[in-house]
mmCIF file of C-alpha atoms and ligand atoms in Angstrom:
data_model
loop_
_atom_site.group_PDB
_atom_site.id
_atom_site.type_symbol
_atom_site.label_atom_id
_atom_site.label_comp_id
_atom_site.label_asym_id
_atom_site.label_seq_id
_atom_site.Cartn_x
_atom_site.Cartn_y
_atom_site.Cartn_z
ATOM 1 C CA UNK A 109 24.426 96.857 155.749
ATOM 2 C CA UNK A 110 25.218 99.708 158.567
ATOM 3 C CA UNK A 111 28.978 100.101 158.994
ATOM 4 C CA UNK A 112 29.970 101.615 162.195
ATOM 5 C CA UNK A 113 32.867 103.184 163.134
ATOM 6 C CA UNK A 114 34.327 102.844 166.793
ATOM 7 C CA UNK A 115 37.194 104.510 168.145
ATOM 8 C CA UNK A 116 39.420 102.523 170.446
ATOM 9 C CA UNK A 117 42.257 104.069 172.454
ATOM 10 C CA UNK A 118 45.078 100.967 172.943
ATOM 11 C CA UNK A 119 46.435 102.451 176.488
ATOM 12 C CA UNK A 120 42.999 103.204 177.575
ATOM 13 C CA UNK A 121 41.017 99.958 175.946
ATOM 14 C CA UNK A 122 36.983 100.563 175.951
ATOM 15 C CA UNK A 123 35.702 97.450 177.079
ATOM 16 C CA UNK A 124 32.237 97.648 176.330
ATOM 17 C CA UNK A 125 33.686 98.279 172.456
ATOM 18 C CA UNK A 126 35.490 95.145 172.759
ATOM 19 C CA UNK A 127 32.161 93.299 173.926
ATOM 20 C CA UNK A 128 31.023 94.385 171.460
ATOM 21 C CA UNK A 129 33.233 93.588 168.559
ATOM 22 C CA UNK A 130 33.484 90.308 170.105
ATOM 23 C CA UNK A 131 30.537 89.777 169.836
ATOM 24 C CA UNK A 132 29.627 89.918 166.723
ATOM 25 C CA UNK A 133 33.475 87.964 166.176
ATOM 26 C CA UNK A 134 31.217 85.119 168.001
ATOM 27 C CA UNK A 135 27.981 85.334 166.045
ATOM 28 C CA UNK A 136 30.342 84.355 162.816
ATOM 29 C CA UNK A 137 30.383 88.370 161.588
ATOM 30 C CA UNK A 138 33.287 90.486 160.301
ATOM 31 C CA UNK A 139 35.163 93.207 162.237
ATOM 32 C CA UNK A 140 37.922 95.620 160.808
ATOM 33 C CA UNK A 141 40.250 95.956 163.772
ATOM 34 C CA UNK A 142 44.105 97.718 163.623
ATOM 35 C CA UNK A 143 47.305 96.030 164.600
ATOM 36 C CA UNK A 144 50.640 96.811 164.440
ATOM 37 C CA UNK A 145 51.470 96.180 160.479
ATOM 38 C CA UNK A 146 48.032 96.912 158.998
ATOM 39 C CA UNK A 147 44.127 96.754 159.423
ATOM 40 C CA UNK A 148 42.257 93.462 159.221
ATOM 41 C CA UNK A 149 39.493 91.720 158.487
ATOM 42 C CA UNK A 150 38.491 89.596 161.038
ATOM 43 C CA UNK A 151 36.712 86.026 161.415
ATOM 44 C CA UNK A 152 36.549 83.378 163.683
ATOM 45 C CA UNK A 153 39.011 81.271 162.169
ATOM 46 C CA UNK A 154 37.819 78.048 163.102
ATOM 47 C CA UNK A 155 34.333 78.655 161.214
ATOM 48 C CA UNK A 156 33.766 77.993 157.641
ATOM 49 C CA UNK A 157 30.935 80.220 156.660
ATOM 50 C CA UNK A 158 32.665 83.134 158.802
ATOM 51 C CA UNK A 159 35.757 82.632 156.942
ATOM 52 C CA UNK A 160 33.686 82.459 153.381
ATOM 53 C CA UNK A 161 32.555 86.565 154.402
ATOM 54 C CA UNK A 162 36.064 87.654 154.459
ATOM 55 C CA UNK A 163 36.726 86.205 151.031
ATOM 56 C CA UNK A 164 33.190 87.607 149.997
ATOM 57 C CA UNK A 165 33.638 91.144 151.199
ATOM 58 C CA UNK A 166 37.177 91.297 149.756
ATOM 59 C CA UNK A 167 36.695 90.295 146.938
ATOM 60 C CA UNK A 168 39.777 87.638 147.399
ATOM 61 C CA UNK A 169 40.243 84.530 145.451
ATOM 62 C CA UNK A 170 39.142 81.282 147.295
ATOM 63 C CA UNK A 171 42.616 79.507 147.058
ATOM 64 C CA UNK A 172 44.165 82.765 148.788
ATOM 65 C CA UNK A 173 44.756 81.450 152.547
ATOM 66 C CA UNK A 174 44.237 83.415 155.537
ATOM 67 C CA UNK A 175 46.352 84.319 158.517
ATOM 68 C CA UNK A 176 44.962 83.267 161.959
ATOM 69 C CA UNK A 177 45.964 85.397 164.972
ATOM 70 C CA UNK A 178 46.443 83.735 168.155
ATOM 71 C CA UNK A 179 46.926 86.529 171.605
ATOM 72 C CA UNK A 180 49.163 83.673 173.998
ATOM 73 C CA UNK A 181 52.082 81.171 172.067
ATOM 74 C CA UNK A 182 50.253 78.258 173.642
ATOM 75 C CA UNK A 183 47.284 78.792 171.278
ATOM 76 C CA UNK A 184 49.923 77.584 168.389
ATOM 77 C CA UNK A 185 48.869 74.261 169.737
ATOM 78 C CA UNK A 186 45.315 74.773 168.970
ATOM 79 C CA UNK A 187 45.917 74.655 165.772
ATOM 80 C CA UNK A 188 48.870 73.357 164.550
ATOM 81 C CA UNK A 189 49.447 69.579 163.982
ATOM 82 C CA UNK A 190 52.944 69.795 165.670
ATOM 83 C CA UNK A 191 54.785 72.993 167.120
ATOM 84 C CA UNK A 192 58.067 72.559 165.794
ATOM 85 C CA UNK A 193 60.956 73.593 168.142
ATOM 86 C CA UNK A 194 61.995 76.736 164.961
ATOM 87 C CA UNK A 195 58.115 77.972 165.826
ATOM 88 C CA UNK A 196 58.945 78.176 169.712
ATOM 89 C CA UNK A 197 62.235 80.105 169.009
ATOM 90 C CA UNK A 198 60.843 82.299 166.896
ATOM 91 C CA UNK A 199 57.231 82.839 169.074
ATOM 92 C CA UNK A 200 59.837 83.576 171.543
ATOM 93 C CA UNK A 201 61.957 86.027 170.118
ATOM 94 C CA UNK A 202 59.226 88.474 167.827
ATOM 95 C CA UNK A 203 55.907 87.611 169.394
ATOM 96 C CA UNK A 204 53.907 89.683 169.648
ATOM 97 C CA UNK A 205 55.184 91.270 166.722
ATOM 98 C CA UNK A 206 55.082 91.634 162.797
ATOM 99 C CA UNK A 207 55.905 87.800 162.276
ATOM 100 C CA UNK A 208 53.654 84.889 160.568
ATOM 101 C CA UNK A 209 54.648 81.379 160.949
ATOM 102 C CA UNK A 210 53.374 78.362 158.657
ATOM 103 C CA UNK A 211 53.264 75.322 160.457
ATOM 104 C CA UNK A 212 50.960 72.320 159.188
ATOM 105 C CA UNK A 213 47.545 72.213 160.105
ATOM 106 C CA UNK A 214 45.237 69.985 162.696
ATOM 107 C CA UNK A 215 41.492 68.965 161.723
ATOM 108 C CA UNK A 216 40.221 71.906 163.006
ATOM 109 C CA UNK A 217 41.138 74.633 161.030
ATOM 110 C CA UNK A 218 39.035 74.644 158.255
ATOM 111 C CA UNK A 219 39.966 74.468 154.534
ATOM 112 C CA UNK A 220 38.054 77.735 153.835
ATOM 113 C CA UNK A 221 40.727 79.661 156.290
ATOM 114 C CA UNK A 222 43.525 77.945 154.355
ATOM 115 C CA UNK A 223 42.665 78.154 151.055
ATOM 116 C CA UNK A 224 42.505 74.200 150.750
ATOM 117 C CA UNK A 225 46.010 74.428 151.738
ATOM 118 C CA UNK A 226 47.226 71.725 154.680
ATOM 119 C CA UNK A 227 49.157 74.116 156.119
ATOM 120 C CA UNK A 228 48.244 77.062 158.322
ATOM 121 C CA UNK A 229 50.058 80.746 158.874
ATOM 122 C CA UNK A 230 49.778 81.874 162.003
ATOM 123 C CA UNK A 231 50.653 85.114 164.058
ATOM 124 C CA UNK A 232 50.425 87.080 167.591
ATOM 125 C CA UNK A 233 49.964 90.531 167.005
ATOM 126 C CA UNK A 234 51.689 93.243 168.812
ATOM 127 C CA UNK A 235 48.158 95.337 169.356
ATOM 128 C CA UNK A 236 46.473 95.751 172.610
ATOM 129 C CA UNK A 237 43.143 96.831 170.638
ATOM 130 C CA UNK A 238 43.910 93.223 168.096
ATOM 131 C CA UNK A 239 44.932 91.087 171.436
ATOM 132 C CA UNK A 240 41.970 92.099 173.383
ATOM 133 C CA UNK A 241 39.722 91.327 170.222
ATOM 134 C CA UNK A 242 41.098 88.051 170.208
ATOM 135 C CA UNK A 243 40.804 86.786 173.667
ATOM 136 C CA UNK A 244 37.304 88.807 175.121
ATOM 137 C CA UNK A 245 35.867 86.744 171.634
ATOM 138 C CA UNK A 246 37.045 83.347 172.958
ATOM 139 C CA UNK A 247 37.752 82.844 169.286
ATOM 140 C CA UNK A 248 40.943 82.807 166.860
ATOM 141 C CA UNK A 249 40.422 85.266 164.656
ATOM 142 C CA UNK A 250 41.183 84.977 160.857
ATOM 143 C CA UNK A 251 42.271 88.156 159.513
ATOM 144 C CA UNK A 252 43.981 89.157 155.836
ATOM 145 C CA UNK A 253 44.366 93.242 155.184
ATOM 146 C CA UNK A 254 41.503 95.106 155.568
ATOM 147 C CA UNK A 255 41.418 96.335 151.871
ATOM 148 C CA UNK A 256 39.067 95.270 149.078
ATOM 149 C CA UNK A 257 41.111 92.548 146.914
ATOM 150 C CA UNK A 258 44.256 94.183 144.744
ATOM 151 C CA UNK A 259 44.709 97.494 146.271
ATOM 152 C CA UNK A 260 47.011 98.492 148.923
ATOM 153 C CA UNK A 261 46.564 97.306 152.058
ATOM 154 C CA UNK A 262 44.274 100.410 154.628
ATOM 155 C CA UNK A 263 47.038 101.362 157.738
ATOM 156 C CA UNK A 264 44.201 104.087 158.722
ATOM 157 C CA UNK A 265 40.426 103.549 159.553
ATOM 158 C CA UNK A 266 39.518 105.646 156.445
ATOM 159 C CA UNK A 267 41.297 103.263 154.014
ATOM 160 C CA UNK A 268 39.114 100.569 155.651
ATOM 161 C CA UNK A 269 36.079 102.403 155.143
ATOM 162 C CA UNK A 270 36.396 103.648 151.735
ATOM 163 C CA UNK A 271 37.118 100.219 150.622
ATOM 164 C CA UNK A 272 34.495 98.147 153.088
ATOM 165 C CA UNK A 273 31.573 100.702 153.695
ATOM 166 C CA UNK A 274 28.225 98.652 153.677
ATOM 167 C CA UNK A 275 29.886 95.072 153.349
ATOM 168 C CA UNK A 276 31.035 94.885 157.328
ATOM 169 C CA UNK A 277 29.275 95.545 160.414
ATOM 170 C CA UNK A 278 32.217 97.447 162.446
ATOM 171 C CA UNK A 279 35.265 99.356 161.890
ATOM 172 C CA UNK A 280 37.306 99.635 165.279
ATOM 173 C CA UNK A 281 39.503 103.087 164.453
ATOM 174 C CA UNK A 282 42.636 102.638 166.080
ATOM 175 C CA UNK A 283 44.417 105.211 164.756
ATOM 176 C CA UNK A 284 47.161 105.356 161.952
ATOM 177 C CA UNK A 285 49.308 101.873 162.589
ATOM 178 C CA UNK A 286 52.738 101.789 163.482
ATOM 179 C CA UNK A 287 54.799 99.631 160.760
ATOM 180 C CA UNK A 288 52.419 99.960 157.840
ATOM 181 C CA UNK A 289 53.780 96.815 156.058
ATOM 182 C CA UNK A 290 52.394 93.536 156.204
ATOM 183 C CA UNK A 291 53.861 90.896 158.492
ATOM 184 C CA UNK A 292 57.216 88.608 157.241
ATOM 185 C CA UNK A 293 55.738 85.134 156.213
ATOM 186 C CA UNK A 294 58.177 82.477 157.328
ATOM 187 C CA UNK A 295 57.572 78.946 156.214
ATOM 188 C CA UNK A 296 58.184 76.146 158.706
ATOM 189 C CA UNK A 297 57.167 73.007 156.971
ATOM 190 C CA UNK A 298 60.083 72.717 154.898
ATOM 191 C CA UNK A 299 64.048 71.480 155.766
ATOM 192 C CA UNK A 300 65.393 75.002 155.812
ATOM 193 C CA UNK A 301 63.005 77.964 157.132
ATOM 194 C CA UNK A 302 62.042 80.231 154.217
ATOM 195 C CA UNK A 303 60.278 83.819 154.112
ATOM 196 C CA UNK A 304 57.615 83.817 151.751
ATOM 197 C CA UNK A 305 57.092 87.412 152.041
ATOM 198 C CA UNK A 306 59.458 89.750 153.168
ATOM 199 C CA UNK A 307 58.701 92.710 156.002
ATOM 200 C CA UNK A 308 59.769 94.212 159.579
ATOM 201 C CA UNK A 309 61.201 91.044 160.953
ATOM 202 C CA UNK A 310 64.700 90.703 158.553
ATOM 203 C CA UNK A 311 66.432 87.649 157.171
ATOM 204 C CA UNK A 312 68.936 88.716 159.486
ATOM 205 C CA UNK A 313 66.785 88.873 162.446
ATOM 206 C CA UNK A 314 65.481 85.171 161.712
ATOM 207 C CA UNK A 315 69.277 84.297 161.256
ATOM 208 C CA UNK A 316 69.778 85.527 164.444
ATOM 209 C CA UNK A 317 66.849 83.714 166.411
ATOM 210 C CA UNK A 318 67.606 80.713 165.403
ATOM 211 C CA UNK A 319 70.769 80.030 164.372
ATOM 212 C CA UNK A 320 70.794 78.709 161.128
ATOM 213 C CA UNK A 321 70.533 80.167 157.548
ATOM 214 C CA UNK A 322 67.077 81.723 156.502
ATOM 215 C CA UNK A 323 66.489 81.217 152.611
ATOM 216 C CA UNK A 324 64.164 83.509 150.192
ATOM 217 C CA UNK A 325 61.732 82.024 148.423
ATOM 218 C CA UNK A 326 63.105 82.104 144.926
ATOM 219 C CA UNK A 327 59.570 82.431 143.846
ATOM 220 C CA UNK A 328 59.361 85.887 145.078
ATOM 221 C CA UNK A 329 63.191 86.348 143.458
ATOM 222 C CA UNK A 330 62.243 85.503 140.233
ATOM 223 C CA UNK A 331 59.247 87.556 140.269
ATOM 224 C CA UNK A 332 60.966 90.846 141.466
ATOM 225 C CA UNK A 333 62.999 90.578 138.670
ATOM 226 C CA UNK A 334 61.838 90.821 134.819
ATOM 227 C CA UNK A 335 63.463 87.909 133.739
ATOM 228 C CA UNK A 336 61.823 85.789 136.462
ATOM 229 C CA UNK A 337 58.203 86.005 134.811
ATOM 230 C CA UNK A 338 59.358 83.646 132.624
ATOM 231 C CA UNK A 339 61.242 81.442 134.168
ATOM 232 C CA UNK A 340 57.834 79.317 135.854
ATOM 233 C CA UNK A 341 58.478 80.187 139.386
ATOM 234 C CA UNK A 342 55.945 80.453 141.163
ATOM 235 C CA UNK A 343 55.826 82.307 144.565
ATOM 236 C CA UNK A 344 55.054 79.615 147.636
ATOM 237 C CA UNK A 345 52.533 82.354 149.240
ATOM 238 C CA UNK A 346 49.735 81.964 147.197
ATOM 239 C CA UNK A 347 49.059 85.908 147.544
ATOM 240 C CA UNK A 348 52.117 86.513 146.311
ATOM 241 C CA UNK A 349 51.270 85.585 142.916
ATOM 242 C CA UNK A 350 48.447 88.351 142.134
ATOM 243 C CA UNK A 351 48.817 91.711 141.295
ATOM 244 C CA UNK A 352 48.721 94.054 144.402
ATOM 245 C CA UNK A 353 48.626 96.947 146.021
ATOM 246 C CA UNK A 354 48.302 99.014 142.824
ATOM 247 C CA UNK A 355 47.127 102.136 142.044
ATOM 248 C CA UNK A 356 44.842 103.329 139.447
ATOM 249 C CA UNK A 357 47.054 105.168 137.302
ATOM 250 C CA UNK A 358 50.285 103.493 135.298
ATOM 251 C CA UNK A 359 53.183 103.169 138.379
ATOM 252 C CA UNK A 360 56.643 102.927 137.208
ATOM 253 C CA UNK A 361 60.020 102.247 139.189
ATOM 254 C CA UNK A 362 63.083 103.993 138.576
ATOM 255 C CA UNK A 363 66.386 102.580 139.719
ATOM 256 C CA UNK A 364 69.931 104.010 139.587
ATOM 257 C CA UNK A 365 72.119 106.764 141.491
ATOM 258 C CA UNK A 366 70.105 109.483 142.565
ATOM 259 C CA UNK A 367 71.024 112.451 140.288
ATOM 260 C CA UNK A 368 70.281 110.110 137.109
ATOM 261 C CA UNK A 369 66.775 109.175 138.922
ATOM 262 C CA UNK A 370 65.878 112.997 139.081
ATOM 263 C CA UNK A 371 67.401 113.751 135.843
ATOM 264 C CA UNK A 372 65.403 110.634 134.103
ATOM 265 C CA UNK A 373 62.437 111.419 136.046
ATOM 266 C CA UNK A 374 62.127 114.736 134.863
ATOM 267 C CA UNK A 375 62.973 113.643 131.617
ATOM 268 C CA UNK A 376 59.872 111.396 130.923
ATOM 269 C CA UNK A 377 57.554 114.131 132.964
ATOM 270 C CA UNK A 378 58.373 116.589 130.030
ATOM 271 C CA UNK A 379 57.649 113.856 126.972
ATOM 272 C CA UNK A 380 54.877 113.090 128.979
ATOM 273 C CA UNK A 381 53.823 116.349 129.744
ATOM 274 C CA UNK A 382 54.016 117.280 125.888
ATOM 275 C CA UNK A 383 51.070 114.102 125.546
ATOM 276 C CA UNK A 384 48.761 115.979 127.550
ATOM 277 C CA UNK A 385 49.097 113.643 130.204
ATOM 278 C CA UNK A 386 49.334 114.693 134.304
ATOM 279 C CA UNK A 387 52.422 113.010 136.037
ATOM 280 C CA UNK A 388 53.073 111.893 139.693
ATOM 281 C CA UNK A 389 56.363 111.304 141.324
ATOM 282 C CA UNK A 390 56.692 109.103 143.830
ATOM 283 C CA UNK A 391 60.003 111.265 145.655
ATOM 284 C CA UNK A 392 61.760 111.619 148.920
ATOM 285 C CA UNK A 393 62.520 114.597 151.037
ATOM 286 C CA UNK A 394 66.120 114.833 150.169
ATOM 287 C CA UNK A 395 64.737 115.455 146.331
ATOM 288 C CA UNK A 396 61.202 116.694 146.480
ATOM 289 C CA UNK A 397 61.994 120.109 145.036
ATOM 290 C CA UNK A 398 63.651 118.934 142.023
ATOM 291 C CA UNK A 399 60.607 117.290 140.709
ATOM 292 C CA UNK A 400 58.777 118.815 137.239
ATOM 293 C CA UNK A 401 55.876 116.690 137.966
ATOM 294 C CA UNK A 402 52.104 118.258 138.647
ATOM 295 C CA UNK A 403 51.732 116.033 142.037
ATOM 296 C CA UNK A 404 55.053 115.139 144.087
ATOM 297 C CA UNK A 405 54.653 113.268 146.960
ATOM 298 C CA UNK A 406 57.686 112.829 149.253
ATOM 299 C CA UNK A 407 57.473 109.437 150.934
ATOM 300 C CA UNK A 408 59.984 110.236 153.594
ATOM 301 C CA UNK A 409 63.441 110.726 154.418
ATOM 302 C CA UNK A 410 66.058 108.222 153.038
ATOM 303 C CA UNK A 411 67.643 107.601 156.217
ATOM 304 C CA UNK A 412 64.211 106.993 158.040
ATOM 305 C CA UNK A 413 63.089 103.104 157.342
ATOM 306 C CA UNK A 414 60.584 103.413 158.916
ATOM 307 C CA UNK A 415 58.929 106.187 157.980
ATOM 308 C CA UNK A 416 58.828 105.370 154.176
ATOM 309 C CA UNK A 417 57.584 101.854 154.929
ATOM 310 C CA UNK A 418 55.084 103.533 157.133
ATOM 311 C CA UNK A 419 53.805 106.026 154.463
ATOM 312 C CA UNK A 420 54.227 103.667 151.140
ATOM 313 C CA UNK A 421 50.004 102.877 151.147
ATOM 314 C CA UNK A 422 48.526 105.732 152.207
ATOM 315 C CA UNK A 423 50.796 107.161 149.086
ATOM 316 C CA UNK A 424 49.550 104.668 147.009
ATOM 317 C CA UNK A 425 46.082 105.541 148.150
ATOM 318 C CA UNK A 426 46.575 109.232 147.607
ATOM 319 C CA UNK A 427 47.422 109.078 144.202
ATOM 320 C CA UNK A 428 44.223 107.512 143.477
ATOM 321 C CA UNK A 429 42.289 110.725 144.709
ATOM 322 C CA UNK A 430 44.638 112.789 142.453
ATOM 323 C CA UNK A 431 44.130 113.295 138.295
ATOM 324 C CA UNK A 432 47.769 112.050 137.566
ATOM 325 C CA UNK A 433 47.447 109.640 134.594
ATOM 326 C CA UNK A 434 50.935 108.030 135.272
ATOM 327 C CA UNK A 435 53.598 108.136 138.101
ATOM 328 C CA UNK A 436 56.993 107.718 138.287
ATOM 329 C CA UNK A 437 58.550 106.417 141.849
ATOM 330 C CA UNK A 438 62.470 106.341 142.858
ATOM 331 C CA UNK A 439 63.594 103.255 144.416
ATOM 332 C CA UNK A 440 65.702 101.779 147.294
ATOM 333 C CA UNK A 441 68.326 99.620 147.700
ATOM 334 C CA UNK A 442 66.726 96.228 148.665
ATOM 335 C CA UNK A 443 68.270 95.571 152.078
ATOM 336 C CA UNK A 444 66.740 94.916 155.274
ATOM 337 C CA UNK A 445 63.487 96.661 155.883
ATOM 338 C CA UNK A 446 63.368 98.574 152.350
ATOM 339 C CA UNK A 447 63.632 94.338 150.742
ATOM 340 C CA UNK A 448 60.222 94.572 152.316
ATOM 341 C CA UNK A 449 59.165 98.066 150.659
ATOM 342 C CA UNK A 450 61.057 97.262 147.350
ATOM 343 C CA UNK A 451 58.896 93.677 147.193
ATOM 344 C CA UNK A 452 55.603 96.181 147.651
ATOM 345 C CA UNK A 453 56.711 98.930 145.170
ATOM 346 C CA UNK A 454 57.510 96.264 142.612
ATOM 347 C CA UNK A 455 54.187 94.691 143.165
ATOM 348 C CA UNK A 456 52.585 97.852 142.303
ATOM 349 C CA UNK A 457 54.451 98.988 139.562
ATOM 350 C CA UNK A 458 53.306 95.320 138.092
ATOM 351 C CA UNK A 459 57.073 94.762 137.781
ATOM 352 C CA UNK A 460 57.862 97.851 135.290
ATOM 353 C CA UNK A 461 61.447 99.151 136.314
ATOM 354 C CA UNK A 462 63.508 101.334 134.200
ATOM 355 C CA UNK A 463 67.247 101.296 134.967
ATOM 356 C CA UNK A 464 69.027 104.397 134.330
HETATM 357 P P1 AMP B 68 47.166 89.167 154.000
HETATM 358 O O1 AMP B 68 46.730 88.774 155.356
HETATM 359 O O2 AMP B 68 46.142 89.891 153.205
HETATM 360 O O3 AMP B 68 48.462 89.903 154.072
HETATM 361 O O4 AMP B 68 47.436 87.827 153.212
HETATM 362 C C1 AMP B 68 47.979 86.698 153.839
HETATM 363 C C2 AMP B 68 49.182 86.216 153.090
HETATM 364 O O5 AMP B 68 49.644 85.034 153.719
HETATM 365 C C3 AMP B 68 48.895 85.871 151.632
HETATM 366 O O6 AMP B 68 49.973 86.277 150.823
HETATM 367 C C4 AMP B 68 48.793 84.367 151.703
HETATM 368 O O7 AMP B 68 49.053 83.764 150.470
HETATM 369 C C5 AMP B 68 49.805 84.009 152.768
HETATM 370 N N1 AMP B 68 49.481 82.727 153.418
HETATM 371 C C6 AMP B 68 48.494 82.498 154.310
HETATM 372 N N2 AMP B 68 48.454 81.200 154.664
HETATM 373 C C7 AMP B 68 49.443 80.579 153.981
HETATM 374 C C8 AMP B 68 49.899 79.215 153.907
HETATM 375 N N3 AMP B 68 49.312 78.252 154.609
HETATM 376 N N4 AMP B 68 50.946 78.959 153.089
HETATM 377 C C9 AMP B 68 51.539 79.932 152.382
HETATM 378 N N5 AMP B 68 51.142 81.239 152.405
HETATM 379 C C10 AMP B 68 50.107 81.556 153.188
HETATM 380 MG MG1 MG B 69 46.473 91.592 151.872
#
């Protein structure tokens, strides 16, 4: 199969690249399209064999639900079975924005979208290019990260097209996107509200919405932390669970104060070094020049949230297209937006930490 590659400009939308995009969204075919968090891969949710390409072309496991995007709040009620009064408060406070809701599902989603799960996550995102996908289709538009199953999710049209060349019809290049993270997953169906996967919307910023006390999922607790492998939890997002976002070569965290990081750090590159092997450090601006390594990367300055969250895949990414056989990556104190970055790094670093 052809892949093409469209641009589209979000303050001046192309229409007749919309039409088109739609229309293949209608005839049950897969688009790449940018939002605000990351590329997707999009489907018209409410169709099983559509839904079946996305799994196909990512290579994703079958019981790995997808995320259906809605562009109004009152398409919620397409979908869900009920739209509890916590999914209103919330629709009304982030959407659009970087914030996926579960809510249980009606008869008309089908199983394939949600992994065989009886429970659907849905999200508006905050994208003209995404919204006008969405409603010029007609459709509701199933979309997981545009990336091929296990590596870090594309937040540029090139990440999309290394990773889906030949197995989708059309790219729409948007541009690099804004957050770079994937959305925060926030679970509905239970008592208490609980974020299945951390990101740009906060604890605190749930807190805040709706007035009551936001829990973690203690699956995704116990598996940030060694000890938690063994204890049986299991995280409640069943993507959560697989190993993700990782790059090719060996990635390892290291956590402590910041001269023992560098000091450590450059410690390991010279045993390392001595094996004949090529080391990458994963560093930020305030210490890029300390580094011994033969590929340093800064990922942004401390103080900038934003800007590390932004750059954390397309670092990822790059380290693939370098030699380095293993990298070494300094951490950040897990509150607020860098819980979200910490949950990623971890992921990729298949839970390897040294503390120093
Ligand atoms: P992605 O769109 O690639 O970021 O993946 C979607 C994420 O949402 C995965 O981690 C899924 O496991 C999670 N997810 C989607 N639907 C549900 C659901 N009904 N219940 C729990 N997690 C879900
Ligand atoms: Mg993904």
């Amino acid at each position: 199969m052809q892949t093409q590659l469209l641009k589209i400009d979000s303050r001046h939308i192309d229409t007749e690249v919309i039409k088109k995009a739609a229309e293949l969204i209608r005839q049950g075919e897969l688009v790449a399209f940018p939002t605000e968090t990351v590329y997707g891969l999009g489907a018209d949710a409410l169709r099983p064999d559509a839904s079946k390409k996305i799994y196909a072309a990512k290579g994703r496991p079958s019981d790995n639900p997808l995320i259906v995007h809605i562009q109004e709040i009152k398409e919620l009620a397409l979908i869900a079975k009920e739209v509890p009064e916590t999914a209103l408060k919330l629709a009304a406070a982030f959407w659009p924005g970087p914030l996926t809701i579960i809510v249980w599902k009606n008869d008309r989603v089908p199983y394939e979208t949600t992994g065989g799960m009886e429970t659907v996550a849905v999200r508006m995102p905050n994208h003209a290019a995404a919204l006008a996908l969405i409603k010029e289709s007609g459709c509701l538009i199933a979309a997981p990260s545009a990336n091929t199953s296990g590596k870090p999710s594309p937040t540029e049209a090139s990440h999309v097209a290394f990773d889906m060349n030949g197995r989708i019809p059309l790219i729409l290049d948007g541009g690099p996107v804004g957050i770079g993270l994937e959305s925060t997953i926030v679970d509905l169906t239970e008592q208490r509200p609980v974020i299945l996967r951390p990101g740009y919307i906060t604890k605190e910023m749930l807190e805040e919405a709706l007035g009551v006390e936001v829990f973690m999922d203690p699956g995704i607790l116990a598996g940030e932390q060694e000890t938690g492998r063994q204890s049986g939890l299991k995280p409640k997002a069943p993507g959560m669970k697989y190993r993700h976002y990782a790059p090719k070569a060996e990635l390892v965290l290291v956590e402590g104060d910041m001269a023992s990081v560098v000091k450590s750090i450059n410690e390991l590159i010279k045993t390392k070094k001595k094996e004949g092997l090529k080391v990458g450090v994963i560093a930020t601006d305030e210490t890029k020049e300390q580094y011994l390594s033969d590929f340093t990367v800064s990922i942004g300055a401390r103080e900038d949230k934003d800007a590390i969250a932004r750059h954390l895949y397309k670092i990822l990414r790059e380290f693939d297209q370098s030699e380095v056989d293993i990298i070494y990556s300094e951490s950040f104190a897990a509150k607020g937006l860098f819980e979200a970055v910490m949950n990623r790094l971890k992921k990729a670093a298949g839970h390897r930490i040294l503390y120093v």
